Amino acid sequence: KAGVTQTPRYLIKTRGQQVTLSCSPISGHRSVSWYQQTPGQGLQFLFEYFSETQRNKGNFPGRFSGRQFSNSRSEMNVSTLELGDSALYLCASSLARTSGNSYNEQFFGPGTRLTVL
Amino acid sequence: AQRVTQPEKLLSVFKGAPVELKCNYSYSGSPELFWYVQYSRQRLQLLLRHISRESIKGFTADLNKGETSFHLKKPFAQEEDSAMYYCALSSSGAGSYQLTFGKGTKLSVIP
């Protein structure tokens, strides 16, 4: 199976702009999660989507948003970019998890490196 | 709120020496804990989970609920073990995923 893919791999933007990042999950995976990785804060959960619905959201401002399409592909959007948004954005996919079921492994993509100037 | 703490940013050991990467957590519910590893220029990947109680690449980790710890251990370090290691806790709400990661420990195995 092909792994999780993320596009673009690198992105440079300036403050105030907006950006859209894309994630294609492993075929058959219906859950997509997004994480932000920075040297100072480490890996932080942004949100998770399943069947085109956001199921869980981390502690990030409303400038960070996402969506999931019917084919499970997901996008995240960051509006009004700030310097502090410079980070590696990771996407992870997994099989659907229903309440009470055992853990389904999350498979991570290579990330999109966003630099805000 | 859940929290994962990895007290060591960097851990250097000699090849053949024992390795212990520390992880402590705080979580009000019943935790699911994992170790993820990221080798140089590779993706973050699952190393092991506490539920399976398995040994992967010679590594083991035991969940100690009394001490709220989930330390990763290996009796004899190999050079190929050099990598970033992240301890993570899974909390579920309505069946969804949220992984809370520690800040990671960089393991350097000296030949």
PDB file of C-alpha atoms in Angstrom:
ATOM      1  CA  LYS A   1       0.000   0.000   0.000  1.00  0.00           C
ATOM      2  CA  ALA A   2       1.149   3.528  -0.665  1.00  0.00           C
ATOM      3  CA  GLY A   3       1.802   5.515   2.460  1.00  0.00           C
ATOM      4  CA  VAL A   4       0.304   8.794   3.568  1.00  0.00           C
ATOM      5  CA  THR A   5       1.197  11.572   1.170  1.00  0.00           C
ATOM      6  CA  GLN A   6       1.306  15.276   1.872  1.00  0.00           C
ATOM      7  CA  THR A   7       1.578  18.161  -0.542  1.00  0.00           C
ATOM      8  CA  PRO A   8       3.358  20.416  -0.881  1.00  0.00           C
ATOM      9  CA  ARG A   9       6.442  19.277   1.001  1.00  0.00           C
ATOM     10  CA  TYR A  10       7.788  22.796   1.444  1.00  0.00           C
ATOM     11  CA  LEU A  11       6.056  26.133   1.482  1.00  0.00           C
ATOM     12  CA  ILE A  12       7.182  29.693   2.086  1.00  0.00           C
ATOM     13  CA  LYS A  13       4.615  32.360   2.852  1.00  0.00           C
ATOM     14  CA  THR A  14       4.598  35.853   4.313  1.00  0.00           C
ATOM     15  CA  ARG A  15       2.727  37.128   7.313  1.00  0.00           C
ATOM     16  CA  GLY A  16      -0.935  37.755   6.707  1.00  0.00           C
ATOM     17  CA  GLN A  17      -1.261  35.286   3.869  1.00  0.00           C
ATOM     18  CA  GLN A  18      -3.221  32.089   4.049  1.00  0.00           C
ATOM     19  CA  VAL A  19      -2.154  28.559   3.179  1.00  0.00           C
ATOM     20  CA  THR A  20      -3.766  25.244   2.365  1.00  0.00           C
ATOM     21  CA  LEU A  21      -2.045  21.932   2.987  1.00  0.00           C
ATOM     22  CA  SER A  22      -3.220  18.618   1.604  1.00  0.00           C
ATOM     23  CA  CYS A  23      -3.109  15.071   2.914  1.00  0.00           C
ATOM     24  CA  SER A  24      -3.988  11.828   1.142  1.00  0.00           C
ATOM     25  CA  PRO A  25      -4.461   8.948   3.583  1.00  0.00           C
ATOM     26  CA  ILE A  26      -3.644   5.316   3.065  1.00  0.00           C
ATOM     27  CA  SER A  27      -6.304   3.651   0.958  1.00  0.00           C
ATOM     28  CA  GLY A  28      -9.105   2.414   3.196  1.00  0.00           C
ATOM     29  CA  HIS A  29      -8.229   4.692   6.095  1.00  0.00           C
ATOM     30  CA  ARG A  30     -11.084   6.950   7.068  1.00  0.00           C
ATOM     31  CA  SER A  31      -9.593   8.883   9.967  1.00  0.00           C
ATOM     32  CA  VAL A  32      -7.168  11.733   9.323  1.00  0.00           C
ATOM     33  CA  SER A  33      -5.424  13.683  12.059  1.00  0.00           C
ATOM     34  CA  TRP A  34      -3.231  16.765  11.822  1.00  0.00           C
ATOM     35  CA  TYR A  35      -0.336  17.717  14.086  1.00  0.00           C
ATOM     36  CA  GLN A  36       1.945  20.732  14.305  1.00  0.00           C
ATOM     37  CA  GLN A  37       5.587  20.111  15.153  1.00  0.00           C
ATOM     38  CA  THR A  38       7.847  22.919  16.352  1.00  0.00           C
ATOM     39  CA  PRO A  39      11.182  22.867  18.211  1.00  0.00           C
ATOM     40  CA  GLY A  40       9.689  24.679  21.177  1.00  0.00           C
ATOM     41  CA  GLN A  41       6.320  22.984  21.596  1.00  0.00           C
ATOM     42  CA  GLY A  42       7.001  19.606  20.030  1.00  0.00           C
ATOM     43  CA  LEU A  43       4.153  17.701  18.446  1.00  0.00           C
ATOM     44  CA  GLN A  44       0.736  19.179  19.103  1.00  0.00           C
ATOM     45  CA  PHE A  45      -2.618  17.803  18.005  1.00  0.00           C
ATOM     46  CA  LEU A  46      -4.610  20.094  15.730  1.00  0.00           C
ATOM     47  CA  PHE A  47      -7.725  18.141  14.763  1.00  0.00           C
ATOM     48  CA  GLU A  48      -9.080  14.816  13.577  1.00  0.00           C
ATOM     49  CA  TYR A  49     -11.560  14.110  10.815  1.00  0.00           C
ATOM     50  CA  PHE A  50     -13.642  11.043  10.152  1.00  0.00           C
ATOM     51  CA  SER A  51     -16.298  10.687   7.469  1.00  0.00           C
ATOM     52  CA  GLU A  52     -16.002  14.355   6.570  1.00  0.00           C
ATOM     53  CA  THR A  53     -16.714  15.414  10.169  1.00  0.00           C
ATOM     54  CA  GLN A  54     -14.356  16.936  12.669  1.00  0.00           C
ATOM     55  CA  ARG A  55     -14.410  14.603  15.661  1.00  0.00           C
ATOM     56  CA  ASN A  56     -11.820  16.213  17.860  1.00  0.00           C
ATOM     57  CA  LYS A  57      -9.970  19.508  18.017  1.00  0.00           C
ATOM     58  CA  GLY A  58      -6.855  20.635  19.796  1.00  0.00           C
ATOM     59  CA  ASN A  59      -6.161  23.947  21.442  1.00  0.00           C
ATOM     60  CA  PHE A  60      -5.434  26.100  18.422  1.00  0.00           C
ATOM     61  CA  PRO A  61      -7.005  29.411  17.351  1.00  0.00           C
ATOM     62  CA  GLY A  62      -9.789  29.551  14.805  1.00  0.00           C
ATOM     63  CA  ARG A  63      -7.288  30.563  12.118  1.00  0.00           C
ATOM     64  CA  PHE A  64      -6.554  26.861  11.855  1.00  0.00           C
ATOM     65  CA  SER A  65      -9.257  24.919  10.108  1.00  0.00           C
ATOM     66  CA  GLY A  66      -9.633  21.763   8.120  1.00  0.00           C
ATOM     67  CA  ARG A  67     -11.946  19.606   6.152  1.00  0.00           C
ATOM     68  CA  GLN A  68     -12.214  16.101   4.814  1.00  0.00           C
ATOM     69  CA  PHE A  69     -13.613  15.009   1.495  1.00  0.00           C
ATOM     70  CA  SER A  70     -15.715  11.965   0.656  1.00  0.00           C
ATOM     71  CA  ASN A  71     -12.600  10.106  -0.521  1.00  0.00           C
ATOM     72  CA  SER A  72     -11.042  10.711   2.929  1.00  0.00           C
ATOM     73  CA  ARG A  73      -8.483  13.164   1.604  1.00  0.00           C
ATOM     74  CA  SER A  74      -8.064  16.083   3.952  1.00  0.00           C
ATOM     75  CA  GLU A  75      -6.935  19.673   3.787  1.00  0.00           C
ATOM     76  CA  MET A  76      -5.983  22.077   6.494  1.00  0.00           C
ATOM     77  CA  ASN A  77      -6.035  25.822   6.133  1.00  0.00           C
ATOM     78  CA  VAL A  78      -4.259  28.489   8.108  1.00  0.00           C
ATOM     79  CA  SER A  79      -5.433  32.050   7.585  1.00  0.00           C
ATOM     80  CA  THR A  80      -3.695  35.296   8.479  1.00  0.00           C
ATOM     81  CA  LEU A  81      -0.355  33.599   8.920  1.00  0.00           C
ATOM     82  CA  GLU A  82       1.895  34.594  11.797  1.00  0.00           C
ATOM     83  CA  LEU A  83       5.620  34.023  12.206  1.00  0.00           C
ATOM     84  CA  GLY A  84       4.859  31.497  14.936  1.00  0.00           C
ATOM     85  CA  ASP A  85       2.981  29.305  12.488  1.00  0.00           C
ATOM     86  CA  SER A  86       6.289  28.242  10.965  1.00  0.00           C
ATOM     87  CA  ALA A  87       6.379  24.529  11.634  1.00  0.00           C
ATOM     88  CA  LEU A  88       6.288  21.042  10.232  1.00  0.00           C
ATOM     89  CA  TYR A  89       2.677  19.993   9.744  1.00  0.00           C
ATOM     90  CA  LEU A  90       2.117  16.266   9.948  1.00  0.00           C
ATOM     91  CA  CYS A  91      -0.872  14.323   8.804  1.00  0.00           C
ATOM     92  CA  ALA A  92      -1.680  10.830  10.074  1.00  0.00           C
ATOM     93  CA  SER A  93      -4.269   8.359   8.892  1.00  0.00           C
ATOM     94  CA  SER A  94      -5.775   5.296  10.480  1.00  0.00           C
ATOM     95  CA  LEU A  95      -8.605   2.852  10.140  1.00  0.00           C
ATOM     96  CA  ALA A  96     -11.804   4.082  11.705  1.00  0.00           C
ATOM     97  CA  ARG A  97     -11.948   3.757  15.439  1.00  0.00           C
ATOM     98  CA  THR A  98     -15.295   3.239  17.071  1.00  0.00           C
ATOM     99  CA  SER A  99     -15.902   3.869  20.723  1.00  0.00           C
ATOM    100  CA  GLY A 100     -14.454   1.179  22.933  1.00  0.00           C
ATOM    101  CA  ASN A 101     -12.428  -0.502  20.203  1.00  0.00           C
ATOM    102  CA  SER A 102      -8.752  -1.141  20.570  1.00  0.00           C
ATOM    103  CA  TYR A 103      -6.293   1.293  19.121  1.00  0.00           C
ATOM    104  CA  ASN A 104      -5.803   1.436  15.380  1.00  0.00           C
ATOM    105  CA  GLU A 105      -2.287   2.526  14.522  1.00  0.00           C
ATOM    106  CA  GLN A 106      -1.816   5.986  13.060  1.00  0.00           C
ATOM    107  CA  PHE A 107       0.462   6.183  10.038  1.00  0.00           C
ATOM    108  CA  PHE A 108       2.228   9.476   9.531  1.00  0.00           C
ATOM    109  CA  GLY A 109       3.056  11.320   6.369  1.00  0.00           C
ATOM    110  CA  PRO A 110       6.373  13.042   5.674  1.00  0.00           C
ATOM    111  CA  GLY A 111       5.002  16.444   6.614  1.00  0.00           C
ATOM    112  CA  THR A 112       4.783  19.866   5.022  1.00  0.00           C
ATOM    113  CA  ARG A 113       7.440  22.324   6.145  1.00  0.00           C
ATOM    114  CA  LEU A 114       5.826  25.769   6.339  1.00  0.00           C
ATOM    115  CA  THR A 115       8.018  28.839   6.698  1.00  0.00           C
ATOM    116  CA  VAL A 116       6.379  32.179   7.389  1.00  0.00           C
ATOM    117  CA  LEU A 117       8.500  35.245   6.667  1.00  0.00           C
TER     118      LEU A 117
ATOM    119  CA  ALA B   1      -5.843  17.567  30.873  1.00  0.00           C
ATOM    120  CA  GLN B   2      -3.360  14.942  29.784  1.00  0.00           C
ATOM    121  CA  ARG B   3       0.363  15.512  29.762  1.00  0.00           C
ATOM    122  CA  VAL B   4       3.397  13.487  28.741  1.00  0.00           C
ATOM    123  CA  THR B   5       6.839  14.307  30.068  1.00  0.00           C
ATOM    124  CA  GLN B   6      10.136  13.072  28.719  1.00  0.00           C
ATOM    125  CA  PRO B   7      12.753  14.534  31.032  1.00  0.00           C
ATOM    126  CA  GLU B   8      15.779  13.927  28.810  1.00  0.00           C
ATOM    127  CA  LYS B   9      16.226  15.841  25.575  1.00  0.00           C
ATOM    128  CA  LEU B  10      19.337  13.909  24.700  1.00  0.00           C
ATOM    129  CA  LEU B  11      20.625  10.561  25.831  1.00  0.00           C
ATOM    130  CA  SER B  12      24.001   9.230  24.755  1.00  0.00           C
ATOM    131  CA  VAL B  13      25.016   5.635  25.414  1.00  0.00           C
ATOM    132  CA  PHE B  14      27.751   3.356  24.167  1.00  0.00           C
ATOM    133  CA  LYS B  15      26.980   0.480  21.877  1.00  0.00           C
ATOM    134  CA  GLY B  16      26.135  -2.596  23.920  1.00  0.00           C
ATOM    135  CA  ALA B  17      25.118  -0.586  26.984  1.00  0.00           C
ATOM    136  CA  PRO B  18      21.581  -0.694  28.385  1.00  0.00           C
ATOM    137  CA  VAL B  19      19.171   2.029  27.386  1.00  0.00           C
ATOM    138  CA  GLU B  20      16.267   3.498  29.316  1.00  0.00           C
ATOM    139  CA  LEU B  21      14.222   6.351  27.918  1.00  0.00           C
ATOM    140  CA  LYS B  22      11.974   7.834  30.550  1.00  0.00           C
ATOM    141  CA  CYS B  23       8.346   8.799  30.116  1.00  0.00           C
ATOM    142  CA  ASN B  24       5.874   9.987  32.710  1.00  0.00           C
ATOM    143  CA  TYR B  25       2.273  10.877  32.086  1.00  0.00           C
ATOM    144  CA  SER B  26      -0.722  12.448  33.739  1.00  0.00           C
ATOM    145  CA  TYR B  27      -4.198  11.440  32.678  1.00  0.00           C
ATOM    146  CA  SER B  28      -7.395  11.098  34.631  1.00  0.00           C
ATOM    147  CA  GLY B  29      -8.742   8.154  32.651  1.00  0.00           C
ATOM    148  CA  SER B  30      -7.334   4.800  31.695  1.00  0.00           C
ATOM    149  CA  PRO B  31      -4.369   5.569  29.454  1.00  0.00           C
ATOM    150  CA  GLU B  32      -3.250   4.028  26.226  1.00  0.00           C
ATOM    151  CA  LEU B  33       0.459   4.645  25.842  1.00  0.00           C
ATOM    152  CA  PHE B  34       2.816   4.332  22.920  1.00  0.00           C
ATOM    153  CA  TRP B  35       6.367   4.898  21.853  1.00  0.00           C
ATOM    154  CA  TYR B  36       6.955   6.415  18.449  1.00  0.00           C
ATOM    155  CA  VAL B  37      10.342   6.622  16.759  1.00  0.00           C
ATOM    156  CA  GLN B  38      11.704   8.834  14.018  1.00  0.00           C
ATOM    157  CA  TYR B  39      14.916   7.734  12.342  1.00  0.00           C
ATOM    158  CA  SER B  40      16.949  10.268  10.404  1.00  0.00           C
ATOM    159  CA  ARG B  41      15.128  11.349   7.259  1.00  0.00           C
ATOM    160  CA  GLN B  42      12.252   8.965   7.899  1.00  0.00           C
ATOM    161  CA  ARG B  43       8.670   9.351   9.003  1.00  0.00           C
ATOM    162  CA  LEU B  44       7.395   9.125  12.505  1.00  0.00           C
ATOM    163  CA  GLN B  45       6.386   5.527  13.120  1.00  0.00           C
ATOM    164  CA  LEU B  46       4.920   3.460  15.893  1.00  0.00           C
ATOM    165  CA  LEU B  47       7.479   1.441  17.816  1.00  0.00           C
ATOM    166  CA  LEU B  48       5.293  -0.229  20.395  1.00  0.00           C
ATOM    167  CA  ARG B  49       2.116   0.125  22.424  1.00  0.00           C
ATOM    168  CA  HIS B  50       1.528  -0.855  26.014  1.00  0.00           C
ATOM    169  CA  ILE B  51      -1.556  -2.927  25.206  1.00  0.00           C
ATOM    170  CA  SER B  52       0.336  -5.441  23.108  1.00  0.00           C
ATOM    171  CA  ARG B  53       3.127  -5.942  25.658  1.00  0.00           C
ATOM    172  CA  GLU B  54       5.450  -6.971  22.849  1.00  0.00           C
ATOM    173  CA  SER B  55       9.138  -6.479  22.223  1.00  0.00           C
ATOM    174  CA  ILE B  56      10.043  -4.615  19.038  1.00  0.00           C
ATOM    175  CA  LYS B  57      13.667  -4.379  17.889  1.00  0.00           C
ATOM    176  CA  GLY B  58      14.637  -5.498  21.369  1.00  0.00           C
ATOM    177  CA  PHE B  59      12.754  -2.643  23.049  1.00  0.00           C
ATOM    178  CA  THR B  60      10.172  -3.164  25.759  1.00  0.00           C
ATOM    179  CA  ALA B  61       8.067  -0.790  27.815  1.00  0.00           C
ATOM    180  CA  ASP B  62       5.963  -1.516  30.865  1.00  0.00           C
ATOM    181  CA  LEU B  63       3.113   0.646  31.988  1.00  0.00           C
ATOM    182  CA  ASN B  64       3.401   1.425  35.695  1.00  0.00           C
ATOM    183  CA  LYS B  65       0.143   3.020  36.736  1.00  0.00           C
ATOM    184  CA  GLY B  66       1.321   3.602  40.294  1.00  0.00           C
ATOM    185  CA  GLU B  67       4.266   5.666  39.130  1.00  0.00           C
ATOM    186  CA  THR B  68       2.444   6.904  35.998  1.00  0.00           C
ATOM    187  CA  SER B  69       5.412   5.889  33.915  1.00  0.00           C
ATOM    188  CA  PHE B  70       6.024   4.109  30.650  1.00  0.00           C
ATOM    189  CA  HIS B  71       9.782   3.876  30.301  1.00  0.00           C
ATOM    190  CA  LEU B  72      11.328   2.374  27.175  1.00  0.00           C
ATOM    191  CA  LYS B  73      14.132  -0.096  27.711  1.00  0.00           C
ATOM    192  CA  LYS B  74      16.619  -2.109  25.737  1.00  0.00           C
ATOM    193  CA  PRO B  75      19.330  -4.252  27.304  1.00  0.00           C
ATOM    194  CA  PHE B  76      21.983  -3.716  24.630  1.00  0.00           C
ATOM    195  CA  ALA B  77      21.968  -0.585  22.462  1.00  0.00           C
ATOM    196  CA  GLN B  78      22.835  -0.804  18.779  1.00  0.00           C
ATOM    197  CA  GLU B  79      24.034   1.994  16.512  1.00  0.00           C
ATOM    198  CA  GLU B  80      20.869   1.692  14.432  1.00  0.00           C
ATOM    199  CA  ASP B  81      18.847   2.638  17.503  1.00  0.00           C
ATOM    200  CA  SER B  82      20.026   6.231  17.183  1.00  0.00           C
ATOM    201  CA  ALA B  83      16.859   8.252  16.573  1.00  0.00           C
ATOM    202  CA  MET B  84      14.270  10.543  18.143  1.00  0.00           C
ATOM    203  CA  TYR B  85      11.889   8.762  20.465  1.00  0.00           C
ATOM    204  CA  TYR B  86       8.506  10.133  21.424  1.00  0.00           C
ATOM    205  CA  CYS B  87       6.259   8.867  24.145  1.00  0.00           C
ATOM    206  CA  ALA B  88       2.563   9.424  23.415  1.00  0.00           C
ATOM    207  CA  LEU B  89      -0.749   9.046  25.170  1.00  0.00           C
ATOM    208  CA  SER B  90      -4.032   8.421  23.423  1.00  0.00           C
ATOM    209  CA  SER B  91      -7.188   9.928  24.786  1.00  0.00           C
ATOM    210  CA  SER B  92     -10.457   9.129  23.145  1.00  0.00           C
ATOM    211  CA  GLY B  93     -13.648  11.029  23.051  1.00  0.00           C
ATOM    212  CA  ALA B  94     -16.546   9.687  21.056  1.00  0.00           C
ATOM    213  CA  GLY B  95     -14.167   7.149  19.582  1.00  0.00           C
ATOM    214  CA  SER B  96     -11.878   9.745  18.076  1.00  0.00           C
ATOM    215  CA  TYR B  97      -8.131   9.966  18.264  1.00  0.00           C
ATOM    216  CA  GLN B  98      -5.976  12.505  19.960  1.00  0.00           C
ATOM    217  CA  LEU B  99      -2.358  11.703  20.605  1.00  0.00           C
ATOM    218  CA  THR B 100      -0.551  13.789  23.192  1.00  0.00           C
ATOM    219  CA  PHE B 101       3.183  13.598  22.654  1.00  0.00           C
ATOM    220  CA  GLY B 102       6.125  14.227  24.892  1.00  0.00           C
ATOM    221  CA  LYS B 103       8.805  16.526  23.517  1.00  0.00           C
ATOM    222  CA  GLY B 104      11.001  13.643  22.582  1.00  0.00           C
ATOM    223  CA  THR B 105      14.382  12.235  23.521  1.00  0.00           C
ATOM    224  CA  LYS B 106      17.193  12.027  21.038  1.00  0.00           C
ATOM    225  CA  LEU B 107      19.061   8.785  21.526  1.00  0.00           C
ATOM    226  CA  SER B 108      22.620   8.719  20.304  1.00  0.00           C
ATOM    227  CA  VAL B 109      24.424   5.385  20.373  1.00  0.00           C
ATOM    228  CA  ILE B 110      28.189   5.817  20.344  1.00  0.00           C
ATOM    229  CA  PRO B 111      30.102   3.113  18.475  1.00  0.00           C
TER     230      PRO B 111
END
